[in-house]
Coordinates of C-alpha atoms (C1' of nucleotides) in Angstrom, one line a residue:
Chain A
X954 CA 17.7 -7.9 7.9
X955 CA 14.7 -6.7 10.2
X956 CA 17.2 -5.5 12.7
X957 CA 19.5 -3.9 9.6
X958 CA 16.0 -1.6 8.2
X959 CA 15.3 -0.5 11.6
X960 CA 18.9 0.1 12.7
X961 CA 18.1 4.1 12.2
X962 CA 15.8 5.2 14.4
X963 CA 14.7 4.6 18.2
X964 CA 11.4 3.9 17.2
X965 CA 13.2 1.3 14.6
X966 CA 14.8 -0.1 17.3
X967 CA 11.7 -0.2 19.4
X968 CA 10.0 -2.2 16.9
X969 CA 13.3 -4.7 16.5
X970 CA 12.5 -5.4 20.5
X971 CA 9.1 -5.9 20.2
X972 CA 9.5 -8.3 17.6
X973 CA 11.4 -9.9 19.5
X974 CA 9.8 -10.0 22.3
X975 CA 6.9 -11.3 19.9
X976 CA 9.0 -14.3 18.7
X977 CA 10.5 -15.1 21.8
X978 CA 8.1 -17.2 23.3
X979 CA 4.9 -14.8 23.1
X980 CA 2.0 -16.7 22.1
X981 CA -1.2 -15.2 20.1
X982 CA -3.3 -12.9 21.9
X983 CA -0.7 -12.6 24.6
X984 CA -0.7 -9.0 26.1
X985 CA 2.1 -6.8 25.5
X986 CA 3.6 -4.6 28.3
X987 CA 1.9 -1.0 28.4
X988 CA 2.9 1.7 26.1
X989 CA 4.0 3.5 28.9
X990 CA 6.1 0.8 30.5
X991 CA 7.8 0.4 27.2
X992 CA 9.1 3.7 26.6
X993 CA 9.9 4.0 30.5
X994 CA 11.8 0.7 30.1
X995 CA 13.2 1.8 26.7
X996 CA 14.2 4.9 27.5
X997 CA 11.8 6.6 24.7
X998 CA 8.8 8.9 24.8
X999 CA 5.7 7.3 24.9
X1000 CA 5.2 9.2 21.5
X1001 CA 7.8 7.1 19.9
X1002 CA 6.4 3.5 21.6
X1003 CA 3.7 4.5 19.7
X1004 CA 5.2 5.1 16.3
X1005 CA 6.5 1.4 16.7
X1006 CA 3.3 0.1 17.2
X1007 CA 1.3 1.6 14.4
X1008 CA 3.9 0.0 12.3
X1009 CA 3.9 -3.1 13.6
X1010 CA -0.3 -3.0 13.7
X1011 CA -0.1 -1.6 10.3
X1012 CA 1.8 -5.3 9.6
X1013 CA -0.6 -7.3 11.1
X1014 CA 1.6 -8.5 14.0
X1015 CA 0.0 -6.7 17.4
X1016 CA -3.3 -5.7 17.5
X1017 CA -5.1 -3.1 20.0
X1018 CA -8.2 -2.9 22.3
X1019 CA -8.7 0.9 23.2
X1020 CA -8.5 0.6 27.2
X1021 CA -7.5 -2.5 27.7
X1022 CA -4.0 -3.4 26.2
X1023 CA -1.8 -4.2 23.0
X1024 CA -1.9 -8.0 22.0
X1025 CA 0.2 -10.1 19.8
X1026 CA -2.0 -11.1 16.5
X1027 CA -2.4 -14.3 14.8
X1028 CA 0.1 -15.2 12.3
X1029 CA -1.7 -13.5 8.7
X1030 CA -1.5 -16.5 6.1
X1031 CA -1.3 -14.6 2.3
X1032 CA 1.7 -14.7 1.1
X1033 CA 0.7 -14.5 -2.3
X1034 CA 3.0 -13.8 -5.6
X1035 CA 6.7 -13.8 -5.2
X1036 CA 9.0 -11.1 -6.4
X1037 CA 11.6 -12.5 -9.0
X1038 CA 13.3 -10.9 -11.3
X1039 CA 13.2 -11.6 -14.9
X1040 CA 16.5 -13.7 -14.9
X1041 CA 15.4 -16.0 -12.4
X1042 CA 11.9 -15.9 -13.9
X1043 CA 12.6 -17.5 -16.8
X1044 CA 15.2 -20.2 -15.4
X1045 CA 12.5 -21.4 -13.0
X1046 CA 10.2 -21.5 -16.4
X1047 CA 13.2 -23.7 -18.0
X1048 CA 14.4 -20.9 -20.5
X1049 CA 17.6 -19.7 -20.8
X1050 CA 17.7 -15.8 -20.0
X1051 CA 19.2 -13.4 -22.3
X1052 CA 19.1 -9.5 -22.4
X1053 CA 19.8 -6.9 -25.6
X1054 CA 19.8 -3.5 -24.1
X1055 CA 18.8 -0.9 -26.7
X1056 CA 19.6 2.3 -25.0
X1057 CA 20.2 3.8 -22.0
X1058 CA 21.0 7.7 -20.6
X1059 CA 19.8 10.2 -18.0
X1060 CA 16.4 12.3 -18.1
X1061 CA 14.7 14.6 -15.8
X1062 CA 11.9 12.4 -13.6
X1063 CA 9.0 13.9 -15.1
X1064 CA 5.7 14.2 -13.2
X1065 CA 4.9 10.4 -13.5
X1066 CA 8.1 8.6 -12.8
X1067 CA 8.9 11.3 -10.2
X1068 CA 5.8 10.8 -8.5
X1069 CA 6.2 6.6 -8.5
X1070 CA 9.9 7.1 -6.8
X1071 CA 8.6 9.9 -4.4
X1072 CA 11.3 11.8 -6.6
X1073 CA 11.2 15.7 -6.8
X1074 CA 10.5 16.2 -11.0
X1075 CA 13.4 18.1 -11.9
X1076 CA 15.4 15.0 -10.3
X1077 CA 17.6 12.9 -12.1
X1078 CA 16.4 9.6 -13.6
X1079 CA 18.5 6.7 -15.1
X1080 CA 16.3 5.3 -18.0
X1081 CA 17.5 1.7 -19.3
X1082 CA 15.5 0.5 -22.4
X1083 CA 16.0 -3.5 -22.7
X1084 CA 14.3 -6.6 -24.9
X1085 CA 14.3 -9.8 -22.6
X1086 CA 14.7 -13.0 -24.4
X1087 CA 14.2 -16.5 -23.3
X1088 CA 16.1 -19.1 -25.3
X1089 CA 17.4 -16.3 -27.6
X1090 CA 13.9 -15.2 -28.6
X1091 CA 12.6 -11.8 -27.5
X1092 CA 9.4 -11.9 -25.1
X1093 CA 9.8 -8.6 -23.5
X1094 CA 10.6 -5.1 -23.8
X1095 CA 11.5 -3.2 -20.3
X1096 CA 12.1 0.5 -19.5
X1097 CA 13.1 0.6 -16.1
X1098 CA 13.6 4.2 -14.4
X1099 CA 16.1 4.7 -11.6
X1100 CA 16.9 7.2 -8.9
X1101 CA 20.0 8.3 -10.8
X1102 CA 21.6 9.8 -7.5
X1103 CA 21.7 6.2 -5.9
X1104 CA 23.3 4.1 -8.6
X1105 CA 25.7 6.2 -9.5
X1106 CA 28.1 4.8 -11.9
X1107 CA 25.3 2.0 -13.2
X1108 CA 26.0 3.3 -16.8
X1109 CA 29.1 1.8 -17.0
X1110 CA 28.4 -1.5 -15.3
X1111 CA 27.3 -4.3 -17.3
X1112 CA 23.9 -4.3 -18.0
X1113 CA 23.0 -7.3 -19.5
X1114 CA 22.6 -9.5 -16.7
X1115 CA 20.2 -9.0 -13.6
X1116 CA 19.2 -5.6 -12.4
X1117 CA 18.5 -6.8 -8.8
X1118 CA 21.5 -8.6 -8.8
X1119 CA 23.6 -5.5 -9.4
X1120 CA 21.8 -3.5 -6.9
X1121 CA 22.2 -5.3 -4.4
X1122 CA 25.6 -6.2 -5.0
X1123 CA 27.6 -3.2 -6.1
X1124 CA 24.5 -0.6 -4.2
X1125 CA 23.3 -2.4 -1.4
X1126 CA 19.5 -2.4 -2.1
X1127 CA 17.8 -4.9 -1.6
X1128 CA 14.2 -5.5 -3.4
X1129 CA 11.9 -6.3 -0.8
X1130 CA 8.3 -5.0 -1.7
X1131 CA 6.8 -4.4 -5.2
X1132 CA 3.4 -2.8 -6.7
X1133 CA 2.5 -4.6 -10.0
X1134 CA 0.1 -3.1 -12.0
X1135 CA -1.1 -5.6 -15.1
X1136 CA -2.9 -4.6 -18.3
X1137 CA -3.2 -5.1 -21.9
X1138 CA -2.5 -3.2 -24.9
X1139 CA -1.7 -3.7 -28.8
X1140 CA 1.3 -3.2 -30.0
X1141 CA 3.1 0.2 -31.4
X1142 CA 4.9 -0.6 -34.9
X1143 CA 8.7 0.2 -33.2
X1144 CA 7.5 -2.2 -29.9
X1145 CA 6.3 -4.6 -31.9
X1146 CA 9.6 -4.5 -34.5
X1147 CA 11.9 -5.1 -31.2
X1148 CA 9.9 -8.0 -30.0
X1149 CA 9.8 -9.4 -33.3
X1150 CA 6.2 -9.5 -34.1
X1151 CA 3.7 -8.1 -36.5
X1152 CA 2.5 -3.9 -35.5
X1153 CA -0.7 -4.1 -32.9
X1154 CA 0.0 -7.7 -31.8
X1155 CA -1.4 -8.6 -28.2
X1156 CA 0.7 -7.3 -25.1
X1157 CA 0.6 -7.7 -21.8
X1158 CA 1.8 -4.1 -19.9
X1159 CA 3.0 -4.3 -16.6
X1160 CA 4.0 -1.7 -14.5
X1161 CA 6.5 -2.8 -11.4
X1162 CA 6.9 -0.1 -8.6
X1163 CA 9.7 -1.4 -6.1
X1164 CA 11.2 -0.4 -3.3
X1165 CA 13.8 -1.3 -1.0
X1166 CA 14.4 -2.8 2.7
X1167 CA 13.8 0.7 3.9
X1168 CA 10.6 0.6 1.9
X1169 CA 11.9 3.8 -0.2
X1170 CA 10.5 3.3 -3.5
X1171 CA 14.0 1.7 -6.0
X1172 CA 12.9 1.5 -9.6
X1173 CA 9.6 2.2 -11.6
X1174 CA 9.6 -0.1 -14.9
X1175 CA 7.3 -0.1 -17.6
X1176 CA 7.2 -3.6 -19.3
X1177 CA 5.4 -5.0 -22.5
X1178 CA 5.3 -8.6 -22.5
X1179 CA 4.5 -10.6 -25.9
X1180 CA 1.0 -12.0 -25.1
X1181 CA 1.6 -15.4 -27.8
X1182 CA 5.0 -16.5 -25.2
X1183 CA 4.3 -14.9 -21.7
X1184 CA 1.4 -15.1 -19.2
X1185 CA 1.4 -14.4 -15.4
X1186 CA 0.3 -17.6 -13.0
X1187 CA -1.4 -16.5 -9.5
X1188 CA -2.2 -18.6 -6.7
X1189 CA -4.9 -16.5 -4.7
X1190 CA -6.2 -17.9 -0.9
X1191 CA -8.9 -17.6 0.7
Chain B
X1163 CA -20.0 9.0 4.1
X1164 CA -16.7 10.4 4.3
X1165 CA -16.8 13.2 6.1
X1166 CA -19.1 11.5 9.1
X1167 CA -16.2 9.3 9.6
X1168 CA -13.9 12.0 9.7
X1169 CA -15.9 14.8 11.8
X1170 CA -15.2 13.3 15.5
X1171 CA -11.4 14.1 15.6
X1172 CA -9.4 17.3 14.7
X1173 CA -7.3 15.0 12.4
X1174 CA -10.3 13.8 10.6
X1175 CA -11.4 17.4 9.9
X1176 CA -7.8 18.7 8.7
X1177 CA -8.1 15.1 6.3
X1178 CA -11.5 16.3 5.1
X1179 CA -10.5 19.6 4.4
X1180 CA -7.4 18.5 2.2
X1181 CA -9.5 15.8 0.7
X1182 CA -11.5 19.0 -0.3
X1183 CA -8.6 20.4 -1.6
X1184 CA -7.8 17.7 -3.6
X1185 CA -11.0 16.9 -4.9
X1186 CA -11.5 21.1 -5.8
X1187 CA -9.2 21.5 -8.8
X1188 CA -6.1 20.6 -7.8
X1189 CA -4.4 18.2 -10.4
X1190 CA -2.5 15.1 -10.1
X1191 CA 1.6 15.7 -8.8
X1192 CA -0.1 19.5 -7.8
X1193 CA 1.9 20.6 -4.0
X1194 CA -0.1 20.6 -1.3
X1195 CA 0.7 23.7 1.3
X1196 CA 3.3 22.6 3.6
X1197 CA 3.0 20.9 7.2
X1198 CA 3.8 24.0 9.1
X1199 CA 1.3 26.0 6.7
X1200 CA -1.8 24.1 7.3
X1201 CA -1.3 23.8 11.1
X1202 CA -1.1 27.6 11.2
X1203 CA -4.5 27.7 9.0
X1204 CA -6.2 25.1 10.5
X1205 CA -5.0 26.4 13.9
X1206 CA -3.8 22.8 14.7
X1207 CA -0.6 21.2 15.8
X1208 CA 1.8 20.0 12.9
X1209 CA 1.8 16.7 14.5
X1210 CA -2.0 16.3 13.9
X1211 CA -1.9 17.3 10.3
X1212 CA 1.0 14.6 9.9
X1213 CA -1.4 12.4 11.1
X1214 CA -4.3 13.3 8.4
X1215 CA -1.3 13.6 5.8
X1216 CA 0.1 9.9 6.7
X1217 CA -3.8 8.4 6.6
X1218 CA -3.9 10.2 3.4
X1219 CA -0.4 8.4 2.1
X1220 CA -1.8 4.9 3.4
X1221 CA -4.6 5.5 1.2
X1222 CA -2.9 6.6 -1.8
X1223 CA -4.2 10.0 -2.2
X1224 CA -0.9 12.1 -1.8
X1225 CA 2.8 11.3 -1.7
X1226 CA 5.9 12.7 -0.1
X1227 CA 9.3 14.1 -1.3
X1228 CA 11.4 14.6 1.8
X1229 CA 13.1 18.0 1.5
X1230 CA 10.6 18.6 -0.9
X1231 CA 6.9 19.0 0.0
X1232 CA 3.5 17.0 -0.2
X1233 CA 1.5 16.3 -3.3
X1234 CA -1.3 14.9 -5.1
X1235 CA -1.0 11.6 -6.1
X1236 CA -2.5 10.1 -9.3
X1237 CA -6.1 8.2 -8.5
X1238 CA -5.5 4.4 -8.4
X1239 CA -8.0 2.5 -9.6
X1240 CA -7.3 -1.1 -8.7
X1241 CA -7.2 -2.3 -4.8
X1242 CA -4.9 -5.4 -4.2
X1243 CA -6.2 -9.1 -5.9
X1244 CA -8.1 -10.5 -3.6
X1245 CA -10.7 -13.7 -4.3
X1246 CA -13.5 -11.9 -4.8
X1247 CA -16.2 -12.4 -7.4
X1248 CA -17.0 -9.6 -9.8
X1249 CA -20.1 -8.5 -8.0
X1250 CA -17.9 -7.5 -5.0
X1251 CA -15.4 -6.3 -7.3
X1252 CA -17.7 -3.9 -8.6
X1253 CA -18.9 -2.7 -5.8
X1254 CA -15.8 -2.1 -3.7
X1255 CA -14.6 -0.1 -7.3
X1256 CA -17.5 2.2 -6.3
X1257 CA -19.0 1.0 -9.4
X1258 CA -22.8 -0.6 -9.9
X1259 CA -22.3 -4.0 -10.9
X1260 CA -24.4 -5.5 -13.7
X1261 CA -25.3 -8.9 -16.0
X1262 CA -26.4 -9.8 -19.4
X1263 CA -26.8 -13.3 -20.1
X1264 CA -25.8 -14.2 -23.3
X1265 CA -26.6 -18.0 -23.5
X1266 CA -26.4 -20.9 -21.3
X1267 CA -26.6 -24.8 -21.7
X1268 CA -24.7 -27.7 -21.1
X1269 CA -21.7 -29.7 -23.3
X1270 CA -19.3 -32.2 -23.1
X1271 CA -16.3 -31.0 -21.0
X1272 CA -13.7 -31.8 -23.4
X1273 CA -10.2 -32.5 -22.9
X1274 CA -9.4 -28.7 -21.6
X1275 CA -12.3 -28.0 -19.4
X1276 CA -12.3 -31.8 -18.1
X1277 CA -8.4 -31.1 -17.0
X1278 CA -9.0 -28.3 -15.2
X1279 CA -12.1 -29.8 -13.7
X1280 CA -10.9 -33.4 -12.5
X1281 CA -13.5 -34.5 -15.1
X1282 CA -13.5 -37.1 -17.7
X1283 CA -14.0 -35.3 -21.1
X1284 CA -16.8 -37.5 -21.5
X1285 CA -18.8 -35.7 -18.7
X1286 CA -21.4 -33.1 -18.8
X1287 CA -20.6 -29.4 -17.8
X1288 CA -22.8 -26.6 -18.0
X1289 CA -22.2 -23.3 -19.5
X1290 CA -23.0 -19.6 -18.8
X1291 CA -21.9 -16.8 -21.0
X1292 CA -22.6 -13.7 -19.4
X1293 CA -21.2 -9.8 -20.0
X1294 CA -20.5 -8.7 -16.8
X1295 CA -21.4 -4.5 -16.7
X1296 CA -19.9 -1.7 -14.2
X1297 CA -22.0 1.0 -14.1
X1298 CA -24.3 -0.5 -17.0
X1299 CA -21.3 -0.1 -19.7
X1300 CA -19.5 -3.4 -20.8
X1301 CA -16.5 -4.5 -18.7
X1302 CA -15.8 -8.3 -18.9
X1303 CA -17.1 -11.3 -21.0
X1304 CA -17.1 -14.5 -19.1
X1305 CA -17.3 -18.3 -20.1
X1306 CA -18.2 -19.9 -16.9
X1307 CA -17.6 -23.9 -16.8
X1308 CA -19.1 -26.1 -13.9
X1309 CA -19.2 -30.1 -13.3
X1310 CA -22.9 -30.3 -14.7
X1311 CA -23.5 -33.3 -11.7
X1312 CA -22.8 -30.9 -8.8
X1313 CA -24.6 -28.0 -9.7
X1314 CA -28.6 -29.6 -10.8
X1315 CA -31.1 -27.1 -11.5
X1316 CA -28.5 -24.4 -11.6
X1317 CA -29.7 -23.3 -15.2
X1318 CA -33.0 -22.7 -13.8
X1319 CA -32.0 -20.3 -11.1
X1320 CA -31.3 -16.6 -11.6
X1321 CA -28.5 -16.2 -13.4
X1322 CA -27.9 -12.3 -13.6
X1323 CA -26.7 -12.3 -9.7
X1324 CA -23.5 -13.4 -8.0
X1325 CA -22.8 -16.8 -8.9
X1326 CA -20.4 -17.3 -5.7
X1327 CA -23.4 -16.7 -3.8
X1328 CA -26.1 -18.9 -5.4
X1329 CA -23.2 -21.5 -5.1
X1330 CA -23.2 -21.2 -1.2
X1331 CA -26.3 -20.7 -0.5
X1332 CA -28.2 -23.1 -2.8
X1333 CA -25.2 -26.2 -3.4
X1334 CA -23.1 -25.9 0.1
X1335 CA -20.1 -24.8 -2.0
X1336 CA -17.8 -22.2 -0.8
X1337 CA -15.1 -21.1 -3.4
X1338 CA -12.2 -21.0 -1.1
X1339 CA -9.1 -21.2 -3.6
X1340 CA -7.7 -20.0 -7.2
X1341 CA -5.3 -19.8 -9.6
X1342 CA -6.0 -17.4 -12.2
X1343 CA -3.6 -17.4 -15.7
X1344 CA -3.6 -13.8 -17.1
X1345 CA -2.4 -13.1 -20.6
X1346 CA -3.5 -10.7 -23.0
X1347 CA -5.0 -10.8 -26.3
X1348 CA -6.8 -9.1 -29.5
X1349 CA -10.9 -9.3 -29.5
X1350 CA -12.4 -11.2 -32.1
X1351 CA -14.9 -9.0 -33.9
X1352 CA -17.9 -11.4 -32.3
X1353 CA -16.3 -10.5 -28.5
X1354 CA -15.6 -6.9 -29.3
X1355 CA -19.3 -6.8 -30.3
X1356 CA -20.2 -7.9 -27.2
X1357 CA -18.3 -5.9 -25.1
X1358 CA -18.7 -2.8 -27.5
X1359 CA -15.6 -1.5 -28.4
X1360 CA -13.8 -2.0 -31.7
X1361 CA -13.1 -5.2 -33.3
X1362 CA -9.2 -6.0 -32.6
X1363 CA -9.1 -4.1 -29.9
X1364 CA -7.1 -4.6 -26.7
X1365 CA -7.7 -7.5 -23.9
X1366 CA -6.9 -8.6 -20.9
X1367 CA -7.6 -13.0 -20.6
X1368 CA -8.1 -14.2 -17.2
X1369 CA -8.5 -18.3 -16.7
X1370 CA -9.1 -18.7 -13.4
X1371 CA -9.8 -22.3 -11.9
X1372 CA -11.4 -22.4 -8.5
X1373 CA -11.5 -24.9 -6.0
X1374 CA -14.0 -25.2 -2.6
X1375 CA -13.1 -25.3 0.9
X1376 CA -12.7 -29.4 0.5
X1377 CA -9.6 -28.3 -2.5
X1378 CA -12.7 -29.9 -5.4
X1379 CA -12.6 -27.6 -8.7
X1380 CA -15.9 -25.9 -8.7
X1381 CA -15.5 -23.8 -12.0
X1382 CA -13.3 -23.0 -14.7
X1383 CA -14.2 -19.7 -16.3
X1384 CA -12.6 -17.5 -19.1
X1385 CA -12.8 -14.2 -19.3
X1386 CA -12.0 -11.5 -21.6
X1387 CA -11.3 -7.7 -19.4
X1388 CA -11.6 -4.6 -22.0
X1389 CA -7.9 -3.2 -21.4
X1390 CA -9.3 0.5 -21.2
X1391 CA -11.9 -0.2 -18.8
X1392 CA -9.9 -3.0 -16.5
X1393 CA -6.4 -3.7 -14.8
X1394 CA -5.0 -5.7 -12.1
X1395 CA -2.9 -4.4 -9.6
X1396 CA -1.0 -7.2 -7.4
X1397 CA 1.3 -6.8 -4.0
X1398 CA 4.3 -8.7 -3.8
X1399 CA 6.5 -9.1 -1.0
X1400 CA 9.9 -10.7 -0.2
Chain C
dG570 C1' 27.6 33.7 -17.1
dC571 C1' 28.4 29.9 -14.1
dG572 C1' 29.4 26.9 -10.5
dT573 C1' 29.4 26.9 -5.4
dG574 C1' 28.2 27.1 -1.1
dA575 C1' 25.4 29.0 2.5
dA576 C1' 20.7 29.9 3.8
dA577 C1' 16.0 29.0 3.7
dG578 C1' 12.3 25.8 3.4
dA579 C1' 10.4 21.2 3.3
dG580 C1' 9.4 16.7 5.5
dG581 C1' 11.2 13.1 9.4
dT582 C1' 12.0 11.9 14.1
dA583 C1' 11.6 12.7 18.9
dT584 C1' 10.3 14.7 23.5
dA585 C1' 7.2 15.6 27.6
dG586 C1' 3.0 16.5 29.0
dC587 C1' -2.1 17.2 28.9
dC588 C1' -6.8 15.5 28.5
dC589 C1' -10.3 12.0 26.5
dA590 C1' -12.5 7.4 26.0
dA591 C1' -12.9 2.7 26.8
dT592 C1' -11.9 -1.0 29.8
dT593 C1' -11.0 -3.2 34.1
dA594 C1' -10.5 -3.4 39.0
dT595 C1' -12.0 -1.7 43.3
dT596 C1' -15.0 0.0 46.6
dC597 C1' -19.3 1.2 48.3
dT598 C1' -24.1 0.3 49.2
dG599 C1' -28.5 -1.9 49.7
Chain D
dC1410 C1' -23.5 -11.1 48.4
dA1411 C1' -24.9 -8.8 44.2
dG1412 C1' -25.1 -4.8 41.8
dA1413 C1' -23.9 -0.2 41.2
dA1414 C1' -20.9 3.6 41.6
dT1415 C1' -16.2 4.9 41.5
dA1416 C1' -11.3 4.8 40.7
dA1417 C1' -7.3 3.2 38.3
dT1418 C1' -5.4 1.6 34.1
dT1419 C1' -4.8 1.6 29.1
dG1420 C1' -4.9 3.1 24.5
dG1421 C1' -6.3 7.5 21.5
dG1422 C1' -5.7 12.2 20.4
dC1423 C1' -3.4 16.6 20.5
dT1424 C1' -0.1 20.4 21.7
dA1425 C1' 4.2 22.9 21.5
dT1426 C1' 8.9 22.5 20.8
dA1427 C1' 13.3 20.9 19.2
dC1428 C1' 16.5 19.2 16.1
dC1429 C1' 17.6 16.3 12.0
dT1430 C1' 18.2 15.5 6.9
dC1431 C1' 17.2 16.5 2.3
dT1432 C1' 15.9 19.8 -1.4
dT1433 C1' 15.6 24.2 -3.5
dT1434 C1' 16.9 28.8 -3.9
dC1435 C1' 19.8 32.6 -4.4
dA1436 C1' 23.5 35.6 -3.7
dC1437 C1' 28.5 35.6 -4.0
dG1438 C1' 32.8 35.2 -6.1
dC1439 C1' 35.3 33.7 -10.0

DNA sequence: GCGTGAAAGAGGTATAGCCCAATTATTCTG
DNA sequence: CAGAATAATTGGGCTATACCTCTTTCACGC
């Protein structure tokens, strides 16, 4: 999977080596060869060596010291949250998943949307509109906003079962990385009628920005969660 | 602050200036002039003003269309969660945290607080009730719970302060772990007083349980976030 | 009018080379 | 031999150029 996302590019496949090199056997604070043995060795500017690295510091997996060398870090222990999609969600909660899509169609991105895909605003957008039920009762109401130009054909597909699983199935994306953005709000009388409760009930919003294995932004979805069946559990270190 | 850090290199400078920019008028999703434009004003290399422009990306301020040009992003308000108390919160918001005690004492824990506290609902907890301020306006009501034997004298302390840090420096306690339930739900008119906005309005409920570096509970608080003032922003990965 | 397709314009990647700043190794000197 | 001066090494910053891919524009032909 690393070696698939960095496949592209030399300074991808820079990276792919000195992971390697970095899991083969390099211990902690080990030194790394010089930037310019590497792209000598390589066969890359020194320029590109470079790119690698930032990335690579930017993940927490080398570290520098200005004169004195590149060094492999300590393992980084977070891991927080994991990213699951709503199906498996709710059968690790017990429930039985269920899905009534209430419409779907094409749009122009818009300022906001565009600007959460990195899409241009007069870019095509597929908007899906869905209530989420566990054990046949609704608990959420999702508008999930889509690249149009990479899922082409999704419109016809089958939409009631798991997003992720159709994206990476029938489009090769794979969700890998995801923003969440959590708030609260009441209730708008035509939410609250799809979710089945009374106008300005307690909701949970949540915004989901995701993006792929090549860390280009996939889907921007805007979520209202009935506050009386759904909460969010985090496990926070350190 | 910002543009001390920046002033030593030419990249700092060509950030400053479009931080400027930015900050002058321009709106949220406006386009920035283009890479080759700005190293022709600024009588730099493109190269260096990719460098400002991808420190300015890491931090959120602009994003990139490829094909397309550069742009303003919207402000985010919300860094990653992290364990911090609100006083830290506050302050890393850029915000000048603040306290109002409401009321303090000591109860029986009860069957709820005693679960969440290894405590037999026989035992004696104390309580603090405290609105929690940003910039001296309302943010956060919370109901602090805390095993009555490990913290004596407590109630006698300075209350209107960090409690993280009177717990390390006066009881040896260092809050090391969490796990924090967020749900959302309506005020009650005696809360919305409280936090001054309207009764029924809007709010984010965050239970968080802590534990110390020897994996003991140390506190279980509730609190009640105003949705228009406060919202959580999570990374997930994998 | 209305696609269509080429051109122009935007960001993305890469090169080779220069000098600077911090560190480390070496050499010189008392 | 110890300390100081110096040289070599290493990462940090920047330039100028080249070519790629993706988006937008616009003139051309139907």
């Amino acid at each position: 999977m690393t070696d698939a996302r960095n496949a592209d590019h030399k300074s991808g496949r820079v990276r792919s080596h000195l992971e390697r090199l970095i899991d083969d056997g390099l211990q902690p604070h080990d030194k790394l060869p010089t930037e310019r043995q590497l792209a000598d060795e390589l066969g890359v500017s020194r320029m590109t060596v470079r790119h690698a690295l930032n990335a690579l510091e930017a993940d927490r997996r080398v570290y520098r010291v200005h004169g004195s060398g590149t060094f492999v870090a300590e393992p980084t222990i977070d891991k927080t949250i994991r990213l699951t999609s709503f199906t498996e969600d709710m059968i690790e909660r017990g429930m039985k998943p269920g899905t009534r899509v209430i419409d779907v169609g094409t749009e122009y991105a818009g300022a906001t949307v565009g600007s959460k895909l990195n899409l241009s605003p007069a870019a095509t957008v597929v908007r899906i509109r869905r209530v989420r039920l566990a054990d046949g009762a609704p608990v959420c109401l999702e508008t999930v906003h889509l690249d149009a130009a990479r899922v082409e054909g999704l419109l016809d597909r089958e939409l009631s079962g798991s997003l992720y699983e159709l994206l990476a199935s029938h489009y090769g994306t794979i969700v890998s990385k995801a923003e969440q953005r959590i708030a609260a709000t009441v209730l708008e009388p035509g939410d609250a009628e799809l979710l089945d409760v009374a106008p300005f009930s307690a909701a949970l919003v949540v915004e989901r920005r995701t993006t792929d294995q090549h860390l280009r932004p996939v889907e921007f979805t805007r979520s209202l969660y009935r506050a009386d069946r759904y909460s969010f559990l985090i496990d926070i270190e350190r």
